Short mmCIF file of C-alpha atoms and ligand atoms in Angstrom, two decimals:
data_model
loop_
_atom_site.label_atom_id
_atom_site.label_comp_id
_atom_site.label_asym_id
_atom_site.label_seq_id
_atom_site.Cartn_x
_atom_site.Cartn_y
_atom_site.Cartn_z
CA MET A 251 -0.11 -0.05 -0.12
CA PRO A 252 1.51 3.57 -0.80
CA GLU A 253 2.15 5.82 1.90
CA LEU A 254 -0.36 8.64 1.70
CA LYS A 255 0.77 10.47 4.93
CA THR A 256 1.90 14.03 4.29
CA SER A 257 2.26 17.26 6.19
CA TYR A 258 0.84 20.82 5.61
CA LEU A 259 2.04 23.96 7.74
CA GLY A 260 3.74 21.55 9.99
CA LEU A 261 0.62 19.62 10.70
CA ASN A 262 0.66 15.89 10.17
CA LEU A 263 -2.02 14.75 7.91
CA ARG A 264 -3.01 11.25 7.09
CA ASN A 265 -3.15 11.98 3.18
CA PRO A 266 -3.08 15.12 1.03
CA LEU A 267 -6.88 15.67 0.73
CA VAL A 268 -8.09 18.88 2.46
CA ALA A 269 -11.58 20.33 2.53
CA SER A 270 -11.12 23.92 1.59
CA ALA A 271 -13.23 26.62 3.17
CA SER A 272 -16.95 25.98 2.72
CA PRO A 273 -20.26 25.66 4.55
CA PHE A 274 -19.38 22.10 5.57
CA SER A 275 -17.71 23.46 8.73
CA LYS A 276 -21.09 25.43 9.74
CA LYS A 277 -22.36 22.13 11.18
CA VAL A 278 -20.15 19.96 13.30
CA GLU A 279 -21.86 16.68 11.94
CA GLU A 280 -21.40 17.65 8.32
CA ALA A 281 -17.75 18.47 9.30
CA LYS A 282 -17.44 14.92 10.88
CA ALA A 283 -18.73 13.37 7.73
CA LEU A 284 -15.99 14.69 5.82
CA GLU A 285 -13.55 13.21 8.35
CA ASP A 286 -15.42 10.00 8.33
CA ALA A 287 -15.02 10.05 4.37
CA GLY A 288 -11.14 10.38 4.74
CA ILE A 289 -10.54 14.13 4.43
CA ALA A 290 -7.13 14.88 6.16
CA CYS A 291 -7.61 18.44 7.43
CA LEU A 292 -10.65 20.89 7.44
CA VAL A 293 -10.51 24.48 6.56
CA MET A 294 -13.48 26.47 8.14
CA HIS A 295 -15.71 28.82 6.21
CA SER A 296 -14.31 32.30 6.66
CA LEU A 297 -14.98 34.81 9.41
CA PHE A 298 -15.36 38.21 7.60
CA GLU A 299 -13.83 41.39 8.73
CA GLU A 300 -17.06 42.92 8.13
CA GLN A 301 -18.67 40.66 10.40
CA ILE A 302 -16.27 41.68 13.19
CA ASN A 303 -16.23 45.48 12.55
CA HIS A 304 -19.17 46.57 10.58
CA GLU A 305 -17.78 50.06 10.47
CA SER A 306 -14.35 48.91 9.39
CA ARG A 307 -12.49 51.02 6.85
CA ALA A 308 -12.65 48.14 4.32
CA LEU A 309 -16.34 48.02 4.33
CA ASP A 310 -16.44 51.62 3.87
CA PHE A 311 -14.14 51.30 1.21
CA PHE A 312 -16.33 48.79 -0.67
CA LEU A 313 -19.63 50.69 0.15
CA ASN A 314 -18.25 54.08 -1.10
CA GLN A 315 -15.95 53.29 -3.80
CA GLY A 316 -16.43 49.73 -5.10
CA THR A 317 -20.22 49.80 -5.70
CA GLU A 318 -21.05 53.36 -5.75
CA SER A 319 -22.56 53.26 -9.30
CA PHE A 320 -24.93 50.44 -8.46
CA ALA A 321 -27.31 51.31 -5.64
CA GLU A 322 -28.54 47.80 -6.03
CA ALA A 323 -25.20 46.29 -5.44
CA LEU A 324 -25.30 47.64 -1.93
CA THR A 325 -27.66 44.75 -1.14
CA TYR A 326 -24.82 42.41 -1.43
CA PHE A 327 -23.51 43.62 1.94
CA PRO A 328 -25.98 42.04 4.36
CA GLU A 329 -26.82 43.75 7.59
CA GLN A 330 -24.91 42.55 10.67
CA ASP A 331 -28.23 40.59 11.91
CA HIS A 332 -28.41 38.67 8.55
CA TYR A 333 -24.97 37.20 8.82
CA ASP A 334 -25.46 33.52 9.97
CA VAL A 335 -22.41 33.30 11.94
CA GLY A 336 -21.16 36.14 14.06
CA PRO A 337 -17.62 36.25 15.70
CA GLU A 338 -18.38 34.77 19.05
CA LYS A 339 -20.48 31.96 17.44
CA TYR A 340 -17.45 31.36 15.07
CA LEU A 341 -15.03 31.04 17.67
CA LYS A 342 -17.31 28.67 19.77
CA LEU A 343 -17.74 26.66 16.65
CA VAL A 344 -13.83 26.51 16.31
CA GLY A 345 -13.96 24.72 19.94
CA GLU A 346 -16.64 22.55 18.88
CA LEU A 347 -14.96 21.27 15.79
CA LYS A 348 -11.82 20.64 17.76
CA ASN A 349 -13.60 18.67 20.37
CA THR A 350 -15.30 16.50 17.76
CA LEU A 351 -12.73 15.94 14.94
CA THR A 352 -9.58 14.23 15.29
CA ILE A 353 -8.04 15.95 11.94
CA PRO A 354 -6.46 19.39 12.04
CA VAL A 355 -8.86 22.41 11.87
CA ILE A 356 -7.77 25.66 10.09
CA ALA A 357 -9.87 28.72 11.00
CA SER A 358 -10.32 31.20 8.12
CA LEU A 359 -10.45 35.02 8.10
CA ASN A 360 -11.32 37.12 5.28
CA GLY A 361 -10.36 40.74 5.19
CA VAL A 362 -8.18 43.45 3.62
CA SER A 363 -7.52 46.24 6.11
CA ASN A 364 -5.29 46.59 9.07
CA GLY A 365 -8.26 47.15 11.76
CA GLY A 366 -8.92 45.88 15.13
CA TRP A 367 -10.50 42.71 13.68
CA VAL A 368 -6.95 41.33 13.06
CA ASP A 369 -7.02 40.48 16.82
CA TYR A 370 -9.36 37.82 15.93
CA SER A 371 -6.40 35.82 14.57
CA ARG A 372 -5.28 35.46 18.19
CA ARG A 373 -8.79 34.62 19.44
CA MET A 374 -8.89 31.74 16.94
CA GLN A 375 -5.72 30.40 18.10
CA GLU A 376 -7.13 30.71 21.72
CA ALA A 377 -10.18 28.87 20.50
CA GLY A 378 -8.08 25.99 19.53
CA ALA A 379 -7.50 26.42 15.64
CA ASP A 380 -4.46 24.44 14.69
CA ALA A 381 -3.58 27.02 11.89
CA LEU A 382 -5.02 30.12 10.20
CA GLU A 383 -6.05 30.62 6.57
CA LEU A 384 -6.14 34.38 5.39
CA ASN A 385 -8.33 35.12 2.51
CA ILE A 386 -7.54 38.39 0.92
CA TYR A 387 -10.43 38.75 -1.29
CA PHE A 388 -10.01 42.37 -2.64
CA LEU A 389 -11.02 43.93 -6.15
CA SER A 390 -9.61 47.16 -6.61
CA THR A 391 -11.84 49.66 -8.57
CA ASP A 392 -10.14 52.98 -7.90
CA LEU A 393 -8.02 54.32 -10.79
CA LYS A 394 -5.47 55.95 -8.37
CA VAL A 395 -4.50 52.96 -6.28
CA THR A 396 -1.47 51.24 -7.78
CA ALA A 397 -0.65 47.64 -7.50
CA ALA A 398 2.33 48.13 -5.41
CA ASP A 399 0.28 50.23 -2.90
CA LEU A 400 -2.10 47.27 -2.58
CA GLU A 401 0.39 44.62 -2.38
CA LYS A 402 2.50 46.58 0.20
CA ALA A 403 -0.67 46.86 2.32
CA GLN A 404 -1.55 43.19 1.81
CA VAL A 405 2.07 42.17 2.85
CA GLU A 406 1.59 44.30 5.96
CA LEU A 407 -1.57 42.75 7.02
CA VAL A 408 -0.06 39.35 6.79
CA GLN A 409 2.95 40.42 8.72
CA GLN A 410 0.58 41.84 11.30
CA ILE A 411 -1.44 38.64 11.62
CA CYS A 412 1.53 36.40 11.54
CA GLY A 413 3.06 38.58 14.45
CA SER A 414 0.02 38.00 16.44
CA VAL A 415 -0.19 34.18 16.48
CA SER A 416 2.14 31.32 17.16
CA ILE A 417 0.28 28.83 14.94
CA PRO A 418 0.96 28.69 11.19
CA VAL A 419 -0.64 30.93 8.78
CA ALA A 420 -1.43 30.47 5.23
CA VAL A 421 -2.59 33.12 2.61
CA LYS A 422 -5.21 32.25 0.10
CA LEU A 423 -4.46 34.16 -3.17
CA ASN A 424 -6.44 35.07 -6.14
CA PRO A 425 -4.72 34.84 -9.55
CA PHE A 426 -4.86 38.26 -10.70
CA TYR A 427 -1.38 39.57 -9.73
CA THR A 428 1.08 41.12 -12.43
CA SER A 429 3.98 39.49 -10.79
CA LEU A 430 2.63 36.60 -8.63
CA PRO A 431 5.99 35.06 -7.82
CA ASN A 432 7.30 38.34 -6.28
CA PHE A 433 4.00 38.99 -4.27
CA ALA A 434 4.10 35.35 -3.11
CA SER A 435 7.89 35.59 -2.01
CA GLY A 436 6.83 39.02 -0.15
CA LEU A 437 3.98 37.05 1.75
CA VAL A 438 6.45 34.30 2.58
CA ASN A 439 8.97 36.88 4.00
CA ALA A 440 6.13 38.35 5.89
CA GLY A 441 5.72 34.99 7.76
CA ALA A 442 3.27 33.11 5.69
CA LYS A 443 3.99 29.31 6.04
CA GLY A 444 1.67 28.31 3.35
CA LEU A 445 0.24 29.67 0.12
CA VAL A 446 -3.17 28.54 -1.23
CA PHE A 447 -3.78 28.86 -5.05
CA PHE A 448 -6.52 30.01 -5.65
CA ASN A 449 -9.51 31.66 -4.23
CA ARG A 450 -12.23 31.87 -6.94
CA PHE A 451 -13.70 35.49 -7.52
CA TYR A 452 -17.37 35.05 -7.83
CA GLN A 453 -18.29 37.17 -10.77
CA PRO A 454 -21.49 39.06 -10.99
CA ASP A 455 -23.79 38.44 -13.78
CA LEU A 456 -26.17 41.09 -15.55
CA ASP A 457 -30.00 40.27 -15.62
CA ILE A 458 -30.93 42.10 -18.97
CA GLU A 459 -34.71 41.80 -18.23
CA THR A 460 -34.70 43.40 -14.75
CA LEU A 461 -31.68 45.50 -15.56
CA GLU A 462 -29.90 44.25 -12.25
CA VAL A 463 -26.52 43.04 -11.34
CA VAL A 464 -26.91 39.77 -9.87
CA PRO A 465 -24.73 37.60 -7.55
CA ASN A 466 -23.80 34.46 -9.23
CA LEU A 467 -22.08 31.56 -7.58
CA LYS A 468 -21.39 28.46 -9.66
CA LEU A 469 -19.43 25.64 -8.42
CA SER A 470 -16.26 24.86 -10.33
CA THR A 471 -15.34 22.27 -12.99
CA SER A 472 -12.43 20.06 -13.40
CA ASP A 473 -11.07 22.24 -16.13
CA GLU A 474 -10.45 25.08 -13.50
CA ILE A 475 -7.48 23.06 -12.35
CA GLN A 476 -5.39 24.37 -14.95
CA LEU A 477 -4.69 27.86 -13.63
CA PRO A 478 -3.55 26.71 -10.20
CA LEU A 479 -1.59 23.88 -11.56
CA ARG A 480 0.34 26.22 -13.60
CA TRP A 481 1.34 28.42 -10.63
CA VAL A 482 1.84 25.76 -8.26
CA ALA A 483 4.21 24.03 -10.75
CA ILE A 484 6.08 27.18 -11.50
CA LEU A 485 6.51 28.04 -7.59
CA TYR A 486 7.28 24.70 -6.25
CA GLY A 487 10.76 24.50 -4.95
CA LYS A 488 11.35 28.17 -5.09
CA LEU A 489 9.66 29.42 -1.75
CA GLN A 490 10.05 28.45 1.87
CA ALA A 491 6.36 27.76 2.31
CA ASP A 492 3.87 24.78 1.65
CA LEU A 493 1.82 25.34 -1.67
CA ALA A 494 -1.76 24.09 -1.59
CA LEU A 495 -3.91 23.90 -4.70
CA SER A 496 -7.42 24.98 -4.60
CA SER A 497 -9.87 25.12 -7.57
CA GLY A 498 -11.01 22.37 -10.05
CA VAL A 499 -9.89 19.48 -7.78
CA HIS A 500 -12.97 17.00 -8.63
CA SER A 501 -11.27 13.57 -8.76
CA GLY A 502 -8.64 11.28 -7.71
CA LYS A 503 -6.79 12.21 -10.74
CA ASP A 504 -7.03 15.73 -10.11
CA ALA A 505 -5.48 15.18 -6.61
CA VAL A 506 -2.72 13.29 -8.35
CA LYS A 507 -1.94 16.38 -10.78
CA ALA A 508 -2.19 18.91 -7.83
CA VAL A 509 0.66 16.86 -6.07
CA MET A 510 2.74 16.20 -9.03
CA ALA A 511 2.61 19.86 -9.70
CA GLY A 512 4.34 20.35 -6.41
CA GLY A 513 1.19 20.90 -4.10
CA GLN A 514 1.65 19.88 -0.52
CA VAL A 515 -2.10 19.12 -0.39
CA ALA A 516 -5.05 19.05 -2.88
CA MET A 517 -8.02 21.05 -1.56
CA MET A 518 -11.72 20.56 -2.47
CA THR A 519 -14.96 22.24 -2.12
CA SER A 520 -17.27 22.33 -5.19
CA ALA A 521 -17.07 18.50 -5.83
CA LEU A 522 -18.03 17.76 -2.12
CA LEU A 523 -20.97 20.35 -2.12
CA HIS A 524 -22.08 18.72 -5.37
CA ASP A 525 -21.73 14.98 -4.53
CA GLY A 526 -21.68 14.95 -0.76
CA ALA A 527 -18.99 14.49 1.98
CA GLY A 528 -18.79 10.81 1.25
CA TYR A 529 -17.42 11.57 -2.29
CA ALA A 530 -14.04 12.32 -0.67
CA ALA A 531 -13.51 8.47 -0.14
CA ILE A 532 -14.03 7.81 -3.60
CA VAL A 533 -11.38 10.44 -4.55
CA LEU A 534 -9.11 9.06 -2.19
CA LYS A 535 -9.54 5.46 -3.66
CA GLU A 536 -8.84 6.81 -7.06
CA PHE A 537 -5.74 8.59 -5.86
CA GLU A 538 -4.35 5.54 -4.00
CA ALA A 539 -5.32 3.28 -6.98
CA TRP A 540 -3.17 5.70 -9.39
CA MET A 541 -0.11 5.58 -7.08
CA SER A 542 -0.19 1.69 -6.83
CA ALA A 543 -0.72 1.38 -10.64
CA HIS A 544 2.20 3.84 -11.21
CA GLU A 545 4.59 2.32 -8.54
CA TYR A 546 4.76 5.46 -6.33
CA SER A 547 5.60 4.40 -2.77
CA SER A 548 4.76 7.70 -1.23
CA VAL A 549 3.15 11.16 -1.68
CA ASP A 550 6.43 12.64 -0.98
CA GLN A 551 7.98 10.83 -3.92
CA MET A 552 5.30 11.97 -6.45
CA ARG A 553 5.38 15.59 -5.26
CA GLY A 554 6.74 18.15 -7.92
CA ALA A 555 7.56 15.32 -10.45
CA LEU A 556 5.62 17.57 -12.99
CA SER A 557 6.58 20.93 -11.60
CA GLN A 558 8.57 23.31 -13.64
CA LYS A 559 11.82 22.10 -12.10
CA GLY A 560 10.83 18.51 -12.62
CA VAL A 561 9.81 18.39 -16.26
CA ALA A 562 12.14 18.07 -19.19
CA ASN A 563 10.64 21.09 -20.85
CA PRO A 564 10.33 23.86 -18.44
CA ALA A 565 9.32 26.27 -21.06
CA ALA A 566 6.09 24.34 -21.37
CA TYR A 567 4.77 26.41 -18.37
CA GLU A 568 5.88 29.75 -19.88
CA ARG A 569 5.16 31.87 -22.92
CA ALA A 570 7.20 29.60 -25.06
CA ASN A 571 4.41 27.25 -25.08
CA TYR A 572 1.93 29.60 -26.32
CA LEU A 573 3.00 29.56 -29.95
CA GLN A 574 3.26 25.71 -29.93
CA VAL A 575 -0.19 25.47 -28.68
CA LEU A 576 -1.54 27.86 -31.43
CA THR A 577 0.33 25.90 -33.92
CA SER A 578 -0.89 22.69 -32.87
CA PHE A 579 -4.63 23.98 -33.29
CA ASP A 580 -3.92 25.30 -36.81
CA ASN A 581 -2.55 21.74 -37.64
CA ARG A 582 -5.78 20.30 -36.35
CA MET A 583 -7.65 22.50 -39.06
CA LYS A 584 -5.50 21.38 -42.04
C1 LIG B 249 -20.56 27.65 -1.30
C2 LIG B 249 -19.05 27.98 -1.18
C3 LIG B 249 -18.64 28.73 -0.02
C4 LIG B 249 -17.31 29.14 0.02
N1 LIG B 249 -16.99 29.81 1.18
C5 LIG B 249 -15.62 30.28 1.29
C6 LIG B 249 -15.23 30.94 2.60
O1 LIG B 249 -15.91 31.22 3.44
N2 LIG B 249 -13.86 31.29 2.43
C7 LIG B 249 -12.99 30.87 1.53
O2 LIG B 249 -11.71 31.21 1.46
N3 LIG B 249 -13.34 30.46 0.44
C8 LIG B 249 -14.62 29.99 0.29
N4 LIG B 249 -15.00 29.14 -0.93
C9 LIG B 249 -14.14 28.96 -1.85
C10 LIG B 249 -13.64 27.49 -1.77
O3 LIG B 249 -12.91 27.22 -0.46
C11 LIG B 249 -12.49 27.05 -2.79
O4 LIG B 249 -11.37 27.91 -2.70
C12 LIG B 249 -13.16 27.23 -4.19
O5 LIG B 249 -14.52 26.90 -4.26
C13 LIG B 249 -12.32 26.77 -5.21
O6 LIG B 249 -12.25 25.37 -5.03
P1 LIG B 249 -13.20 24.18 -5.81
O7 LIG B 249 -13.01 24.20 -7.26
O8 LIG B 249 -12.87 22.77 -5.21
O9 LIG B 249 -14.70 24.46 -5.47
C14 LIG B 249 -16.40 28.95 -0.95
C15 LIG B 249 -16.82 28.18 -1.96
C16 LIG B 249 -18.15 27.90 -2.22
C17 LIG B 249 -18.55 26.98 -3.51
#
């Protein structure tokens, strides 16, 4: 039997399959079902900065600048009473999950400003979280704000959070940075022990009958793995941090790809929401069967085999591949 054990953020995991932040953690019994199906680590749904500090700078920023031209869009920001999990309830839930589960529990904070809410990282640690994941979900709409300004503020935020806790901190990124490797390196220098590639931005749609901008949440498909695969493969072995792949892991073979690219772990949400917690067992079975069939004895042995450092043609991950891909399509049309 191949060895599935691995580690993430210094935590010992029985296998590399992690449940990424999702509503599963809102009910202890649903989280337990994930553990029973073989999931090795649970990332909780996020506690949002806006939930902690309703008057926070970030919320003002979003309300005043990000959405000013769409009065309807203000309805995306629910009133405090309508959030289903407030900070105290969240902290209590961390403790309940820790009491019930044997797998590590990672609490998740979602915010962008350096406000008082940052103290909650310490409170999550005190509540028993094994690690923290910080999701910096921010969309700049201001013509005057530069990428450098934003990146500096985000690195400072990570530094502040890493300085507040002794448990490891991972940062969940979005893919839209001009120089992702440089920014990733800044986050690691600021203290991040792990980087999660990627958070998905939920794109609003337009209802052309009601003339409204409508929120739109679709589950991912397996095709979406290609974007994080590329970045994990490029960054593998270049940073002093664990890389986690999130987006598009829907099968055991997808999890194999995540590890072969260089992922310390493969994270799943959409497939589990679609097929239920029990689906994790099927994914793990397929993962293990693939390892056996290809004579890999451990996950560590597989890791990074298809990273940019590991492949015979590293340019396949870069621009050089672009022309080749287009030419191969032209050839199909001949
Ligand atoms: C219903 C739903 C709720 C989510 N909630 C959170 C959250 O609270 N915090 C977070 O960082 N990501 C959240 N995510 C993003 C997932 O953790 C994950 O990164 C994303 O869905 C991509 O992975 P997937 O392709 O396996 O779904 C959520 C996703 C879905 C579909």
